[in-house]
Amino acid sequence: MTLMFIVLLVGLGVAAALFFSSKRPLVLPVPKRSALEVCNHCGQARTLLDEELDDVHLNDEQRRQEQSGAVDYHVWWCGYCEDGVVTRNAQFVQTVGVCRACSGRAEQSMKTVVPATVTRGGELQVELACQGCGHLQRFWRYTPRVTLAK
């Protein structure tokens, strides 16, 4: 029992000596800011605008996408140099494609034309509907045969 007490005291003494002999003060690490939270131009902190204020800084296509609920855009604003960065919130991404007419984002929908079976593959009809210009693109995709679980 006495030996354990002595080992404990020596251990605490060594730990205290190391702690107090350190030239660096004990500082907790500061969490890193994301690149969006700091302005590239002036180095000041940016603020994330709320949903009402960020609409002012979106273009027409981005506003339409946000109103449809397909995408959520965020605007990080620097009040010092009045510069903003628009980011697309990935968790709200739906299946989208690129419109051939205006190069905007087009919502993609798929419909099964022929279901896949064990003996033959299936067929899907894919439509890309652009909310920006109204262009509708339609094409077909083919799916592999169904495999049975063993």
Coordinates of C-alpha atoms in Angstrom, one line a residue:
M1 CA 0.0 0.0 0.0
T2 CA 2.8 2.4 0.9
L3 CA 4.6 1.5 -2.3
M4 CA 1.6 2.4 -4.4
F5 CA 1.3 5.7 -2.6
I6 CA 5.0 6.5 -3.3
V7 CA 4.6 5.6 -7.0
L8 CA 1.5 7.8 -7.2
L9 CA 3.3 10.8 -5.6
V10 CA 6.3 10.4 -7.8
G11 CA 4.0 10.2 -10.9
L12 CA 2.2 13.3 -9.8
G13 CA 5.4 15.1 -9.1
V14 CA 6.8 14.3 -12.6
A15 CA 3.6 15.4 -14.2
A16 CA 3.6 18.7 -12.3
A17 CA 7.2 19.3 -13.1
L18 CA 6.6 18.8 -16.8
F19 CA 3.5 21.0 -16.7
F20 CA 5.1 23.9 -14.9
S21 CA 8.4 23.7 -16.8
S22 CA 6.7 24.1 -20.1
K23 CA 7.4 27.4 -21.7
R24 CA 4.1 27.4 -23.7
P25 CA 1.0 28.4 -21.8
L26 CA -1.8 25.9 -21.8
V27 CA -4.1 27.0 -24.7
L28 CA -7.1 25.1 -26.1
P29 CA -7.0 24.7 -29.8
V30 CA -9.1 27.3 -31.7
P31 CA -11.5 25.6 -34.1
K32 CA -10.6 26.3 -37.7
R33 CA -12.9 28.5 -39.7
S34 CA -14.0 27.3 -43.1
A35 CA -12.7 29.1 -46.1
L36 CA -16.1 30.6 -46.7
E37 CA -16.2 32.3 -43.3
V38 CA -13.2 34.5 -44.0
C39 CA -13.2 37.0 -46.8
N40 CA -10.5 36.5 -49.5
H41 CA -10.2 40.2 -50.2
C42 CA -9.9 41.7 -46.7
G43 CA -9.5 38.8 -44.3
Q44 CA -12.5 39.8 -42.2
A45 CA -15.1 37.4 -41.0
R46 CA -18.1 36.7 -43.3
T47 CA -21.6 36.1 -42.0
L48 CA -24.1 33.7 -43.3
L49 CA -27.2 35.6 -44.5
D50 CA -30.7 34.4 -43.6
E51 CA -33.1 33.0 -46.3
E52 CA -34.8 36.4 -46.9
L53 CA -31.6 38.4 -47.3
D54 CA -29.8 35.8 -49.4
D55 CA -32.4 35.9 -52.2
V56 CA -31.2 39.4 -53.1
H57 CA -27.8 38.0 -54.1
L58 CA -29.0 35.1 -56.2
N59 CA -29.5 35.2 -59.9
D60 CA -32.9 34.3 -61.5
E61 CA -32.0 30.6 -62.1
Q62 CA -30.8 30.2 -58.5
R63 CA -34.0 31.9 -57.2
R64 CA -36.2 29.6 -59.3
Q65 CA -34.4 26.5 -58.0
E66 CA -34.7 27.6 -54.4
Q67 CA -38.4 28.5 -54.8
S68 CA -39.1 25.0 -56.3
G69 CA -37.4 23.4 -53.2
A70 CA -34.9 21.6 -55.4
V71 CA -31.8 23.4 -54.0
D72 CA -30.9 25.6 -51.1
Y73 CA -28.4 28.3 -51.7
H74 CA -26.4 30.1 -48.9
V75 CA -24.7 33.5 -49.2
W76 CA -21.7 34.3 -47.0
W77 CA -21.4 38.1 -46.8
C78 CA -18.5 40.3 -45.9
G79 CA -19.9 43.6 -44.6
Y80 CA -16.5 45.2 -44.7
C81 CA -15.9 45.1 -48.4
E82 CA -19.5 44.2 -49.4
D83 CA -18.5 41.0 -51.2
G84 CA -20.6 37.8 -51.1
V85 CA -20.0 34.1 -52.0
V86 CA -22.9 32.0 -53.0
T87 CA -22.8 28.3 -52.2
R88 CA -25.1 25.5 -53.1
N89 CA -26.3 23.3 -50.2
A90 CA -25.6 19.8 -51.3
Q91 CA -28.0 18.1 -49.0
F92 CA -30.9 19.4 -51.0
V93 CA -29.6 18.2 -54.4
Q94 CA -32.1 16.4 -56.5
T95 CA -31.3 14.5 -59.7
V96 CA -30.5 17.2 -62.2
G97 CA -29.0 17.5 -65.6
V98 CA -27.8 20.3 -67.9
C99 CA -30.2 21.9 -70.2
R100 CA -29.0 21.8 -73.9
A101 CA -30.8 25.0 -74.7
C102 CA -29.6 27.4 -72.0
S103 CA -27.0 25.3 -70.0
G104 CA -29.0 25.8 -66.9
R105 CA -29.9 23.1 -64.4
A106 CA -32.8 20.9 -65.5
E107 CA -34.8 18.6 -63.2
Q108 CA -34.5 15.0 -64.2
S109 CA -37.4 12.5 -64.0
M110 CA -37.4 8.8 -64.9
K111 CA -40.4 6.6 -65.9
T112 CA -40.2 2.9 -66.4
V113 CA -41.4 2.0 -70.0
V114 CA -40.5 -1.7 -69.9
P115 CA -39.6 -3.3 -66.6
A116 CA -36.5 -5.5 -66.4
T117 CA -37.0 -9.2 -66.1
V118 CA -34.8 -12.3 -65.7
T119 CA -34.8 -12.8 -69.5
R120 CA -34.3 -9.2 -70.7
G121 CA -33.3 -5.8 -69.6
G122 CA -35.7 -2.9 -69.0
E123 CA -36.2 0.5 -70.6
L124 CA -36.5 3.9 -68.8
Q125 CA -37.7 7.2 -70.3
V126 CA -35.7 10.1 -68.9
E127 CA -36.9 13.7 -69.2
L128 CA -34.9 16.8 -68.4
A129 CA -37.2 19.8 -67.8
C130 CA -35.5 23.2 -67.5
Q131 CA -37.4 25.6 -65.3
G132 CA -35.3 28.5 -66.7
C133 CA -36.2 28.3 -70.4
G134 CA -38.9 25.7 -70.5
H135 CA -36.9 23.3 -72.7
L136 CA -37.8 19.6 -72.4
Q137 CA -35.3 17.0 -73.4
R138 CA -36.4 13.3 -73.6
F139 CA -34.3 10.2 -74.1
W140 CA -34.2 6.5 -73.1
R141 CA -31.9 4.5 -70.9
Y142 CA -31.6 0.7 -70.7
T143 CA -31.3 -1.3 -67.5
P144 CA -29.7 -4.7 -67.0
R145 CA -31.6 -7.9 -66.5
V146 CA -32.8 -8.8 -63.0
T147 CA -30.6 -11.3 -61.2
L148 CA -32.2 -13.7 -58.8
A149 CA -30.7 -13.9 -55.3
K150 CA -29.2 -17.3 -54.5

